[in-house]
C-alpha angles and dihedrals in degrees: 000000000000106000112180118186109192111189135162104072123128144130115310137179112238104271098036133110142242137183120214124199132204113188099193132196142153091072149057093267093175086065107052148055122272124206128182117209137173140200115215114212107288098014149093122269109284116210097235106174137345125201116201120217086245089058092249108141139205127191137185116253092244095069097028105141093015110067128045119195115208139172132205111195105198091061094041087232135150115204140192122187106187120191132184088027119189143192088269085062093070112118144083112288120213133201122210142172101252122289138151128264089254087067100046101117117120082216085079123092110257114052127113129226093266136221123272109233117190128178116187141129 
């Protein structure tokens, strides 16, 4: 089955950087769309980047210009490199095969345990 393994989240002082990580099996990864999203403390899951199989990327307005998402897919491995980082950026960030907004609920099969993000002087 899907088995998704964010890491490389921590505490970090606005303006840093951090590196997150998603090891995925269970499933063809080269094949699919990836998305990283993230739920701040008290609110709903936010889209926060998409990377498409043919490298093409897609990012929120609110991290235009600060994240990259990237894939190797020889590792099997999501990543999300997020610079500039500020308080607003608090919150678990999750990585996921593809799927609509309709279909963001961590109650549905095919989430991992996500990855603990904290900005803060």
């Amino acid at each position: 089955q899907v088995q998704l393994v964010e890491s490389g989240g921590g505490l970090v002082q606005p303006g840093g950087s951090l590196r997150l990580s998603c090891l995925a099996s269970g499933f063809p990864f080269s094949r699919y769309a990836m998305i990283w999203v993230r739920q701040a403390p008290g609110k709903g899951l936010e889209w926060v980047s998409t990377i498409f199989n043919d490298g093409s990327t897609t990012n929120a307005d609110s991290v235009k210009g600060r994240f990259t998402i990237s894939r190797d897919d020889a590792k099997n491995t999501l990543y999300l490199q997020m610079n500039s980082l500020k308080p607003e950026d608090t919150a678990v960030y999750y990585c996921s095969k593809w799927r609509p907004y309709s279909d963001y609920d961590l109650a549905q099969p095919g989430w991992g345990q996500g990855t603990r993000v904290t900005v803060s002087s």
